[in-house]
Short mmCIF file of C-alpha atoms in Angstrom, two decimals:
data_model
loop_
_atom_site.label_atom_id
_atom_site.label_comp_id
_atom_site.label_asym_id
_atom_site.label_seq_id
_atom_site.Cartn_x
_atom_site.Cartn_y
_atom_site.Cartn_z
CA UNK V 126 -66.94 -15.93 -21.12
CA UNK V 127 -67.33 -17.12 -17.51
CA UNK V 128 -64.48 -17.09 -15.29
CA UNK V 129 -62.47 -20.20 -14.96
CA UNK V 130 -61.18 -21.15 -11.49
CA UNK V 131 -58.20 -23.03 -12.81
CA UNK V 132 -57.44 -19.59 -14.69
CA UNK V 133 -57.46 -17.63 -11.68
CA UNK V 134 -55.73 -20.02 -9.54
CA UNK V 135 -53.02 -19.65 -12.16
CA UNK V 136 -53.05 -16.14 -12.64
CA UNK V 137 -52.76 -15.83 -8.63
CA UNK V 138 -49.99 -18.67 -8.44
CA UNK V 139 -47.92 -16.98 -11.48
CA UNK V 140 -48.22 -13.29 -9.68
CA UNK V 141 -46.97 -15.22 -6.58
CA UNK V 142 -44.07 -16.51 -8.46
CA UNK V 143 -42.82 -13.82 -10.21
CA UNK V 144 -42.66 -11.06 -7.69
CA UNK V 145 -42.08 -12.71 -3.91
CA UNK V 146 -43.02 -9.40 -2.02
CA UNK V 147 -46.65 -10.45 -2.57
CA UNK V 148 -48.94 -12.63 0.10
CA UNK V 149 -50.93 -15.43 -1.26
CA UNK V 150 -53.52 -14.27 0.82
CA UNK V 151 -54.50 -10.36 -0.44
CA UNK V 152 -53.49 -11.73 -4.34
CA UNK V 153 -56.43 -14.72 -4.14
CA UNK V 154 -58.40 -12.23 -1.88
CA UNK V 155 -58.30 -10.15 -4.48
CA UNK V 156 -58.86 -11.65 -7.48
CA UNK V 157 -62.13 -13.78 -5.83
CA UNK V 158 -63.60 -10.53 -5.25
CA UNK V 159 -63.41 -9.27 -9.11
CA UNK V 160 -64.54 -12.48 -10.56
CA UNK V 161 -68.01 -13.84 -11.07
CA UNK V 162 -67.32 -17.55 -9.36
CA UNK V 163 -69.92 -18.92 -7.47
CA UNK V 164 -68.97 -19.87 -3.92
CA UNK V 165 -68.85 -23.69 -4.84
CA UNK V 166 -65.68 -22.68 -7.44
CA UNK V 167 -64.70 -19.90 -4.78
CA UNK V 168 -63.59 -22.54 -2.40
CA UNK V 169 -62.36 -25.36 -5.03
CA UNK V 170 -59.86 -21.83 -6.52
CA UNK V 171 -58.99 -21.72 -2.67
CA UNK V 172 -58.12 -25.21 -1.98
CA UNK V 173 -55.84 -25.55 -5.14
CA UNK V 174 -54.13 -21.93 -4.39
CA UNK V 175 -53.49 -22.63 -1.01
CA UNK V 176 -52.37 -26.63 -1.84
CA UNK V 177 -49.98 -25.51 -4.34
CA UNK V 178 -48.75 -23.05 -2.03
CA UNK V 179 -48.19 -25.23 0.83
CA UNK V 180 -46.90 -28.55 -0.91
CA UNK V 181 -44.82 -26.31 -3.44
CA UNK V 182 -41.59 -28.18 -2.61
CA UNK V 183 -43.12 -31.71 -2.58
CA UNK V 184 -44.93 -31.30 -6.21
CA UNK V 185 -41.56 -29.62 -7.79
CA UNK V 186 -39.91 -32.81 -6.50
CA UNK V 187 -42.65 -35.27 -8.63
CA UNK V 188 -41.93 -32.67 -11.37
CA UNK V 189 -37.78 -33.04 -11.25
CA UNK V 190 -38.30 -36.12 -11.61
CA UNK V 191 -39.33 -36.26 -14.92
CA UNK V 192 -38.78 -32.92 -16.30
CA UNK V 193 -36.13 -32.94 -19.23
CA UNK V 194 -33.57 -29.90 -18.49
CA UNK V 195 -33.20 -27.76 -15.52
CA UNK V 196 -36.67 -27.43 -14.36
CA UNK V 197 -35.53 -24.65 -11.36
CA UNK V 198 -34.64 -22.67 -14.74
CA UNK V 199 -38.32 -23.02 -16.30
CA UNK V 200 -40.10 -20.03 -16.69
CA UNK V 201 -42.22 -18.89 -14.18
CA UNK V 202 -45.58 -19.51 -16.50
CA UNK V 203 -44.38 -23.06 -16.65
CA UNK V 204 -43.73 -23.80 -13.14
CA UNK V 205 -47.27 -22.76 -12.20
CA UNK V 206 -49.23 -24.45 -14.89
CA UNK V 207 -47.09 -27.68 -13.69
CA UNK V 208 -48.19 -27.36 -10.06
CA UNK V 209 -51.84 -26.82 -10.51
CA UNK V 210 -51.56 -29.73 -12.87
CA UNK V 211 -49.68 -32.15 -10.25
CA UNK V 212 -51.47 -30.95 -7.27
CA UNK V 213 -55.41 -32.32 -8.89
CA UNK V 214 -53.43 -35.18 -9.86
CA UNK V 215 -52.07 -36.08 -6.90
CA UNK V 216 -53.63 -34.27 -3.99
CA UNK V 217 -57.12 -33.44 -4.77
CA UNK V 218 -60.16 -35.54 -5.82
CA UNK V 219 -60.16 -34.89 -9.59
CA UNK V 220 -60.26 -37.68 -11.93
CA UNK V 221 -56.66 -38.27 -13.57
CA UNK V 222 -57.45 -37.63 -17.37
CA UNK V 223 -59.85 -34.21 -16.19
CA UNK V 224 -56.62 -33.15 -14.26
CA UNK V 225 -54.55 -33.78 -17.22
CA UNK V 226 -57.08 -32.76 -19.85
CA UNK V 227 -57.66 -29.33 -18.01
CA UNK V 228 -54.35 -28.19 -17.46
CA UNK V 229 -53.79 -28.63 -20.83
CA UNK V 230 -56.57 -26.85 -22.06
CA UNK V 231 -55.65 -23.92 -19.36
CA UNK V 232 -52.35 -23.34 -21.53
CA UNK V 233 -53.95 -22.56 -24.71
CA UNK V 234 -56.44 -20.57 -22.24
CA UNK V 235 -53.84 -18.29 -20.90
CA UNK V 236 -51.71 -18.06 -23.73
CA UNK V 237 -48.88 -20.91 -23.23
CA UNK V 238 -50.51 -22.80 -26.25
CA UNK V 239 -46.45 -23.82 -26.65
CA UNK V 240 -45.92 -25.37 -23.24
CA UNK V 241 -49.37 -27.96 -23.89
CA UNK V 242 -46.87 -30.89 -24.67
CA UNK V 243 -44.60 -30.38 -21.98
CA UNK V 244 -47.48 -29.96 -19.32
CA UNK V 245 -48.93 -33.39 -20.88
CA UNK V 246 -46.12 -35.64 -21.31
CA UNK V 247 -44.81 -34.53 -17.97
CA UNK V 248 -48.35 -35.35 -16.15
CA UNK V 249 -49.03 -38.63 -17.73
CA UNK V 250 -45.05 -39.60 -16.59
CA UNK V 251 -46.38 -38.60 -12.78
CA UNK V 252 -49.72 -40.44 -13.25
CA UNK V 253 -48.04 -43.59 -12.73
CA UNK V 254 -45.36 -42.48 -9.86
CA UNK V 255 -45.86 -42.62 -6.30
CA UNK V 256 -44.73 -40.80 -3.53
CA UNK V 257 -42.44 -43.35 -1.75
CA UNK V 258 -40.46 -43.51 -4.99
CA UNK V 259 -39.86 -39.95 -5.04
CA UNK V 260 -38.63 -39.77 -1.15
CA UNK V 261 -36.77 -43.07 -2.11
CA UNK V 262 -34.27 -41.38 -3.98
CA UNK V 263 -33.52 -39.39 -1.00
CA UNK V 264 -31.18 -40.71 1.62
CA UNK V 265 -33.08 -40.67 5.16
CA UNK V 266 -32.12 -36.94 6.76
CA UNK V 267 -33.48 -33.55 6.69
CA UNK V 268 -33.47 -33.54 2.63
CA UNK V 269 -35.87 -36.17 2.72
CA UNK V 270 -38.11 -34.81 5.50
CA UNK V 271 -38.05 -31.81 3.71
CA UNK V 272 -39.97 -33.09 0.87
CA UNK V 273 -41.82 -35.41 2.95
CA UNK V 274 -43.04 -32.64 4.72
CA UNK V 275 -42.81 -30.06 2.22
CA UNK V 276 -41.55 -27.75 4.03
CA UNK V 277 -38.06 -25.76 3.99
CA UNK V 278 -35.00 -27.97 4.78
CA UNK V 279 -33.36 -25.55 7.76
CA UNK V 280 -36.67 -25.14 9.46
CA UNK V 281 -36.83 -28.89 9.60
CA UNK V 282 -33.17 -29.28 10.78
CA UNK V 283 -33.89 -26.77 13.60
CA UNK V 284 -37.39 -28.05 14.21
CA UNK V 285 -35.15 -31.51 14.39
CA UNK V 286 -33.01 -30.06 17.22
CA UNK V 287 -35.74 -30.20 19.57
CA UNK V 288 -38.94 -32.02 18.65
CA UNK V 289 -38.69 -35.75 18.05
CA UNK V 290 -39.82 -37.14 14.47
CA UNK V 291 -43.11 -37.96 15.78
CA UNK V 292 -43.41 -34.33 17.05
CA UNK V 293 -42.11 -32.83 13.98
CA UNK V 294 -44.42 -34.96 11.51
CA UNK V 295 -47.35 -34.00 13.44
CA UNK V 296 -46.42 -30.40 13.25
CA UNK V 297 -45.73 -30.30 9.60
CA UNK V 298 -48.96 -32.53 9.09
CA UNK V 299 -50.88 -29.44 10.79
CA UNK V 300 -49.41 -27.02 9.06
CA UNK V 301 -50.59 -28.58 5.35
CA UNK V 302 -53.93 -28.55 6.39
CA UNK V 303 -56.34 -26.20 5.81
CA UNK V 304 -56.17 -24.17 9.27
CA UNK V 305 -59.13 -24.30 11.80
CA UNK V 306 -61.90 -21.57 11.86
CA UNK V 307 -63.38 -19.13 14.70
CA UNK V 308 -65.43 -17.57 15.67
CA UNK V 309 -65.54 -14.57 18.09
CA UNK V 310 -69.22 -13.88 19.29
CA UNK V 311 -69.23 -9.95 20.03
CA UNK V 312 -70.61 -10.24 23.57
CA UNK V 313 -71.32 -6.94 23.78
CA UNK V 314 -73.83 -7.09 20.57
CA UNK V 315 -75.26 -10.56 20.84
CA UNK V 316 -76.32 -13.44 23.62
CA UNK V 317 -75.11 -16.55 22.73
CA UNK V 318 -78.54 -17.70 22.51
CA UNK V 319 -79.24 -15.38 19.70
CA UNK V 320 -75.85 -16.07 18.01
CA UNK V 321 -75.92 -19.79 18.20
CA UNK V 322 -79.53 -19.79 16.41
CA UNK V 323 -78.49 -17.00 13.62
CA UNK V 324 -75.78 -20.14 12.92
CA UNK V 325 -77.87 -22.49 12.73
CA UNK V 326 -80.26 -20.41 10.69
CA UNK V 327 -77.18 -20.63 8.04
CA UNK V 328 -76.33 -24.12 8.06
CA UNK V 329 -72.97 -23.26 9.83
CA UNK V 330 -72.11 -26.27 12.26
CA UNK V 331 -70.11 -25.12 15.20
CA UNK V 332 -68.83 -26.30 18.55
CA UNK V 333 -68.47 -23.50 21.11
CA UNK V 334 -64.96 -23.30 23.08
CA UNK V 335 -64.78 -24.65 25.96
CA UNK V 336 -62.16 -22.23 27.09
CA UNK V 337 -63.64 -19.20 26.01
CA UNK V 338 -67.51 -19.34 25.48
CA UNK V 339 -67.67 -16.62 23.11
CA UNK V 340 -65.58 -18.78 20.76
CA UNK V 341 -67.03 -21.06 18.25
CA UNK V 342 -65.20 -23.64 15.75
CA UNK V 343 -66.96 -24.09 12.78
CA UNK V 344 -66.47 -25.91 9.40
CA UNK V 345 -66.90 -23.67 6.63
CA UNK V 346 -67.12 -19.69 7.20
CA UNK V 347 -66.88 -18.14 3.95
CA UNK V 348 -70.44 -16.95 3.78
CA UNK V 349 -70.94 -15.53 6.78
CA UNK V 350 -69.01 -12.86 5.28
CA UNK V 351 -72.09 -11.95 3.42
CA UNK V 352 -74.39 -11.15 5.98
CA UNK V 353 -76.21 -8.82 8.01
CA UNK V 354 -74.98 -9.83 11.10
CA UNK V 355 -71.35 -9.82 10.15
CA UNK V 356 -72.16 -6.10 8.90
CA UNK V 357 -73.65 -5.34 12.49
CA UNK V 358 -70.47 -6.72 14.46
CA UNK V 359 -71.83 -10.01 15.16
CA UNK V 360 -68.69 -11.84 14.91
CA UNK V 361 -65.12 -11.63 13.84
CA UNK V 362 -62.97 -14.32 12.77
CA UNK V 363 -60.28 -15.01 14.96
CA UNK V 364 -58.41 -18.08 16.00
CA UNK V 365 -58.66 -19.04 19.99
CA UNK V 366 -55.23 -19.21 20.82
CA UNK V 367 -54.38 -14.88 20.23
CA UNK V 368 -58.19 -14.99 22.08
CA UNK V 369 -56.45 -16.23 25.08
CA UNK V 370 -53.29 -14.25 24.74
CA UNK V 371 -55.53 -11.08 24.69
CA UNK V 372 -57.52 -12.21 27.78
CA UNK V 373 -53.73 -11.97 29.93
CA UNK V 374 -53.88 -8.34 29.52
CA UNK V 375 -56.83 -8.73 32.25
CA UNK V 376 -58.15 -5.79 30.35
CA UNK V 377 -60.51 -4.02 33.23
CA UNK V 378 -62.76 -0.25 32.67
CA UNK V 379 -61.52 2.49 33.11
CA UNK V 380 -58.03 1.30 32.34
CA UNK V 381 -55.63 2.88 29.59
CA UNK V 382 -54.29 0.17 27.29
CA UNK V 383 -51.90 0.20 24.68
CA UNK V 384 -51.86 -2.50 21.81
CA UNK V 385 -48.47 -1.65 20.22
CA UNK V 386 -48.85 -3.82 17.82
CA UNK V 387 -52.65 -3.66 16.96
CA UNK V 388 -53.52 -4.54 12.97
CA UNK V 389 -55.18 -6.53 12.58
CA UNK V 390 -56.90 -5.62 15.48
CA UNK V 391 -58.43 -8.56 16.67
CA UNK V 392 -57.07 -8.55 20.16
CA UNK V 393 -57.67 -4.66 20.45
CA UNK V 394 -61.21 -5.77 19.76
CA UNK V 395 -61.87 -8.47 22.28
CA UNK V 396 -60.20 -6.49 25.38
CA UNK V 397 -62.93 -3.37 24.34
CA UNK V 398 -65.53 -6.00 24.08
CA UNK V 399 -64.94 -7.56 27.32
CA UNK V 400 -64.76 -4.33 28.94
CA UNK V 401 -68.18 -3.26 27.27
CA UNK V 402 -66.64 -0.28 25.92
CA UNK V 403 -65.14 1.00 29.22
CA UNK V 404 -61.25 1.08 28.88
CA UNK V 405 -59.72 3.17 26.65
CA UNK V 406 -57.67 1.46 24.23
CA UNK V 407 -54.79 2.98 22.08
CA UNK V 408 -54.06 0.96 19.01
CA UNK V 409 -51.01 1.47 17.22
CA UNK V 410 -49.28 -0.10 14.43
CA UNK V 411 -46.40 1.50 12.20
CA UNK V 412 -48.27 0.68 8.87
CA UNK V 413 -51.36 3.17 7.80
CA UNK V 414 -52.24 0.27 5.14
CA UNK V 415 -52.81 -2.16 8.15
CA UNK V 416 -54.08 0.14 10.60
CA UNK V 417 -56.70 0.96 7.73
CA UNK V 418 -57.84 -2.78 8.61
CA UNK V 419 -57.83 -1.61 12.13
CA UNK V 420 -60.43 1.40 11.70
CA UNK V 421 -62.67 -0.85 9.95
CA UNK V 422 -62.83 -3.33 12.43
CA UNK V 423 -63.28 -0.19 15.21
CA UNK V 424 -66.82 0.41 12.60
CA UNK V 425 -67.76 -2.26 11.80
CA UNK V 426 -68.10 -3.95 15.68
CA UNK V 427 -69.22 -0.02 16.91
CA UNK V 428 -66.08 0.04 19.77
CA UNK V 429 -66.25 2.77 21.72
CA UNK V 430 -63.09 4.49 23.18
CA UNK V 431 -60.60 3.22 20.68
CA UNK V 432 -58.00 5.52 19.27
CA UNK V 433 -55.61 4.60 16.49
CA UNK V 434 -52.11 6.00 16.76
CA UNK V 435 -49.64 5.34 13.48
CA UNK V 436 -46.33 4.99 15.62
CA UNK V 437 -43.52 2.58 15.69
CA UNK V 438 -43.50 0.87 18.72
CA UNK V 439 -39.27 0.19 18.62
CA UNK V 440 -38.77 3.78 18.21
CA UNK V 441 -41.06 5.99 18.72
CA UNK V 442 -42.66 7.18 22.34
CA UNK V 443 -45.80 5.24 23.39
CA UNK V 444 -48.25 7.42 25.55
CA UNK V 445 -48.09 6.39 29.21
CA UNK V 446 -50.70 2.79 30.12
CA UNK V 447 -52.06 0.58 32.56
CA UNK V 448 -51.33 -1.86 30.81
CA UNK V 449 -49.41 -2.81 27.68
CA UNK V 450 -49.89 -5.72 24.97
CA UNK V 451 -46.92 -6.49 22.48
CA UNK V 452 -47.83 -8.53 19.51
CA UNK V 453 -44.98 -8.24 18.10
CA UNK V 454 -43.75 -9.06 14.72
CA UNK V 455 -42.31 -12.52 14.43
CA UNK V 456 -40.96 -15.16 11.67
CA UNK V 457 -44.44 -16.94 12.32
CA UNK V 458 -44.07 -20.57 12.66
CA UNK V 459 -47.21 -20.78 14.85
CA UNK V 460 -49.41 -19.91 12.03
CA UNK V 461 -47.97 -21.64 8.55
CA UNK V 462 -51.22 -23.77 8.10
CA UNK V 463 -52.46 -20.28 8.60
CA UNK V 464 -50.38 -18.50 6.28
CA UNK V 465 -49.31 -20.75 3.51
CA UNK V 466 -46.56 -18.72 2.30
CA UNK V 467 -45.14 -17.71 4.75
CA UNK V 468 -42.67 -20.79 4.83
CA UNK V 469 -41.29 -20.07 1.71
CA UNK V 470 -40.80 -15.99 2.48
CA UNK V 471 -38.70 -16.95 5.49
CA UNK V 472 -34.89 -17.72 6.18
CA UNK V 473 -33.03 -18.75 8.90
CA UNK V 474 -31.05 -15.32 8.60
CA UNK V 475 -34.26 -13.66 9.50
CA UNK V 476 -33.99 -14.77 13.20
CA UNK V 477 -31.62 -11.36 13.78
CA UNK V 478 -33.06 -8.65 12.43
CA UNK V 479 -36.46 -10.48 14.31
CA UNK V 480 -34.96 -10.33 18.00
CA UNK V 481 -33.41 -6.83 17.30
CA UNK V 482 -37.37 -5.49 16.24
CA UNK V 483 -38.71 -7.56 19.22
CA UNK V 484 -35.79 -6.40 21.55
CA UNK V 485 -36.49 -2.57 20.62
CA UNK V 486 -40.14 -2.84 20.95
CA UNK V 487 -39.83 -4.26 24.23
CA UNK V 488 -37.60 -2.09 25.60
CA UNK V 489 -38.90 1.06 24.35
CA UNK V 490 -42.46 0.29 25.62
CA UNK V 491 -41.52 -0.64 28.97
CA UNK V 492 -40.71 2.68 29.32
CA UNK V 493 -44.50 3.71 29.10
CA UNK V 494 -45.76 1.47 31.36
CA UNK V 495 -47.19 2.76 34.89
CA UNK V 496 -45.84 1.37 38.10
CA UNK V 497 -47.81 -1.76 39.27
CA UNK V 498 -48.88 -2.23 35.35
CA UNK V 499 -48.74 -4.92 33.38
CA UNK V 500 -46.81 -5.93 29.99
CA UNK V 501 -48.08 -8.97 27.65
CA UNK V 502 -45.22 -9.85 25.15
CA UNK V 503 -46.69 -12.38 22.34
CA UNK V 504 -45.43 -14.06 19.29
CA UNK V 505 -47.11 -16.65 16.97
CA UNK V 506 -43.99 -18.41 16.67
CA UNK V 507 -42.61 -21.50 17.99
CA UNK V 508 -38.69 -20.35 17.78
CA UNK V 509 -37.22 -20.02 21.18
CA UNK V 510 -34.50 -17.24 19.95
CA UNK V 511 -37.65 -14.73 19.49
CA UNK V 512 -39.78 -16.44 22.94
CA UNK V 513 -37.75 -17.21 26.51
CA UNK V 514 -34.65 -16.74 24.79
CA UNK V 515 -35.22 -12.80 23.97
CA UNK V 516 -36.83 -12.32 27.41
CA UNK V 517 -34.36 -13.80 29.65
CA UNK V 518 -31.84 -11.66 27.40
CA UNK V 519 -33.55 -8.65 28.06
CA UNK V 520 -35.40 -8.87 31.28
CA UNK V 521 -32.42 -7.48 33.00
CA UNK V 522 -32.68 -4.31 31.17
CA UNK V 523 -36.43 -3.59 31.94
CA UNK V 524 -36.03 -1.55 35.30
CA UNK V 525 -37.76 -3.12 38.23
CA UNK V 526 -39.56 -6.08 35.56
CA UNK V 527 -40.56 -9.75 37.04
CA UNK V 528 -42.12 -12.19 35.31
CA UNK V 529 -45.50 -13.08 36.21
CA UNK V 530 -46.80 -16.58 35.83
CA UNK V 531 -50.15 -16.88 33.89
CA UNK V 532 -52.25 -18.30 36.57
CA UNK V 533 -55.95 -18.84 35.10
CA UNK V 534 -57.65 -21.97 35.68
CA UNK V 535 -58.98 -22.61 32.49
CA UNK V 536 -55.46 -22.09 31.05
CA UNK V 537 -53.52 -24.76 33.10
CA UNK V 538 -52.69 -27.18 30.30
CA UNK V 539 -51.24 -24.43 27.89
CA UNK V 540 -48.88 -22.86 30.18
CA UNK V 541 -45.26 -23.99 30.68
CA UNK V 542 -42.61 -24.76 33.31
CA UNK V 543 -42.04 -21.31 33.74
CA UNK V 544 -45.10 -19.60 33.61
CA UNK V 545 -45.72 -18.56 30.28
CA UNK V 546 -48.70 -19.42 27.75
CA UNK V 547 -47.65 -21.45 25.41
CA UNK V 548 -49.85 -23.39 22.67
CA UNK V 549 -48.19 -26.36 20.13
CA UNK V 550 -50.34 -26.60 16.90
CA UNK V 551 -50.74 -30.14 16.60
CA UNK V 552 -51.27 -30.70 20.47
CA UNK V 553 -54.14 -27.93 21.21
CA UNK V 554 -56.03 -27.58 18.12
CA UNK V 555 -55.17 -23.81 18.00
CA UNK V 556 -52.21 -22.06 16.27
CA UNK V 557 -48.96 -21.63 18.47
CA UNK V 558 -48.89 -18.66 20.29
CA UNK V 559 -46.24 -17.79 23.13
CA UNK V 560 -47.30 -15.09 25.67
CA UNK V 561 -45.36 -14.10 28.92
CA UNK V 562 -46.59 -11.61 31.36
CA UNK V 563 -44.10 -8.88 32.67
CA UNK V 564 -45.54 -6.77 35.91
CA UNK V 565 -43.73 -3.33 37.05
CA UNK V 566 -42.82 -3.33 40.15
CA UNK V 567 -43.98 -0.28 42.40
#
């Protein structure tokens, strides 16, 4: 039998569901690359994963409101079946009965033959409900917003403390949108000439950056993954606002650099690029799964003078650099169109243990870094307590640190009173990124 995408979109939803410690991403990753879709269903599987994911809170609000018993109690097979049933109802472009009819089906499909008159009386209820009738049993607040918004109710209460409603509606609009895609043209491999026609060669629309030339949006990526020239080291995909945060480091050749932080390794990959090979670059991470994603990226793009070091950058000693670029870990909030889940896997409470992480890597690096050198400390969060807050708090401790204002030209409109690099989602077109550039005094 041919694989169905509303059965894997369920079977990724319900592994979601039951065990938290899992990303949306490598689950759907995963499961796309064992079954036989064609790239058509590929994305449709994508689009209702990732909508569910994102709008989780919203859709389990049209449920409530017509579910008979405690619907937060339902089982976990339940719940999911609901959601991808609501979410082509209601969000997608699939004809009401087919999104009824199909969800139904999918229960006998995957074994929940017993839930098939649940999941249809409670879609044909929400077939005839909008969503102002759901918010208007809300009283205007944060509640409200929160399902308006779908997203949780203390990130919209601290979002509330300093954005205006305008602000914060644009920002949560953003983040329940599919995210933008980029391009990184490897100018070390390819012209832009060259590159520009291989695109069009694949039907792949883009608009090169104006910021960064070796930066192209584009529509739809997903098979570019499948070709030659991704195999070579074209190309990576990376969004333009870390693109700019790695061009602070100012990487130059000859240079030792440290990327604490590395995996990925997208940013470990541009500075080699734009140095043609000539700085040597140590990238670390404290995870050998992610710095596995590291090595391949070193292969694939042929990067010369790379070494990856498994070392935790809060504790452990960093070998002496020119320069030094923290990525560090973060709750995120930059990146949630990015990373659909990663709303729902935060708290508020998270915010301490963050700032003690970010407060140790700091610290301990600047002890590694040369006189006259420079240190780029980068979130992709929008949370003060983990941006200006954590550096003024700790600046004091960093012997003979100043901050030193991002100066670049082409950078102008992204950087803020004080100097630093700072990107809002909504306003630049580019996930939020915070950057500030720390120089040791001789």
């Amino acid at each position: 039998m041919a694989d169905n995408p509303r059965k894997i979109a369920y079977q990724t939803l319900l592994a979601a569901e039951k065990n938290t410690a899992h990303v949306i991403d490598d689950l759907l990753s995963e499961a796309l690359q064992k079954c036989s879709l064609n790239p058509q269903e590929k994305r449709w599987t994508m689009e209702l994963v990732y909508g569910v994911t994102r709008m989780k809170l919203q859709i389990d609000a049209w449920i409530e409101s017509v579910y008979k018993g405690r619907y937060r109690k339902a089982q976990h097979s339940i719940k999911s079946l609901l959601r991808i049933g609501v979410f082509q109802l209601k969000y997608m472009q699939t004809l009401e009965h087919a999104a009824i009819n199909e969800t139904v089906a999918l229960c006998r499909e995957v074994k929940q033959a017993g839930a098939s008159k649940l999941v249809n009386a409670v879609l044909r209820h929400i077939q005839g409900i909008e969503l102002s009738q759901i918010l208007g049993s809300f009283e205007e607040g944060s509640k409200r917003l929160s399902i308006e918004t779908s997203h949780p109710e203390w990130l919209i209460e601290k979002w509330l403390l300093r954005y205006s409603r305008s602000e914060l509606l644009k920002l949560c609009e953003h983040n329940n949108m599919p995210p933008r895609i980029w391009l990184r043209r490897n100018v070390s491999r390819v012209e832009h000439t060259d590159f520009e026609t291989f695109l069009e060669s694949e039907n792949v629309s883009y608009k090169q950056s104006g910021l960064m030339d070796s930066f192209y949006q584009i529509d739809s990526g997903g098979s570019l993954l499948n070709t030659n020239e991704f195999d070579q080291g074209w190309f990576s995909f990376q969004d333009l606002a870390a693109g700019l945060v790695a061009t602070l480091v100012e990487a130059q050749p000859g240079e030792v650099i440290v990327d604490a932080c590395a995996a990925p390794g997208g940013k470990m990959a541009l500075m080699s690029e734009m140095t043609g090979g000539q700085a040597r670059i140590l990238a670390c991470d404290a995870s050998s799964a992610r710095l596995l994603r590291v090595r391949q990226n070193i292969e694939r793009l042929n990067l010369k003078q790379i070494e990856v070091c498994q070392l935790d950058a809060s504790t452990d000693q960093i070998p002496e650099a020119d320069k030094i670029l923290l990525d560090v870990p973060c709750s995120g909030t930059g990146v949630l169109s990015r990373r659909p889940d990663a709303r729902w896997r935060r708290q508020d409470s998270d915010t301490v243990a963050l700032t003690e992480i970010q407060a140790n890597i700091l610290k301990n690096s600047w002890q590694s870094l040369k006189p006259g050198g420079v240190l780029v400390y980068a979130t992709c969060t929008l949370e003060p307590e983990e941006n200006w807050s954590l550096i003024d708090a700790q600046i004091s401790k960093l012997p003979a640190a100043e901050i030193e204002p991002v100066r670049a030209e082409n950078l102008k409109a992204y950087i803020d009173e004080r100097g630093a690099f700072a990107t809002l989602p909504w306003r630049d077109g580019m996930d939020g990124m915070f950057a500030v550039k720390i120089r040791k005094r001789v």
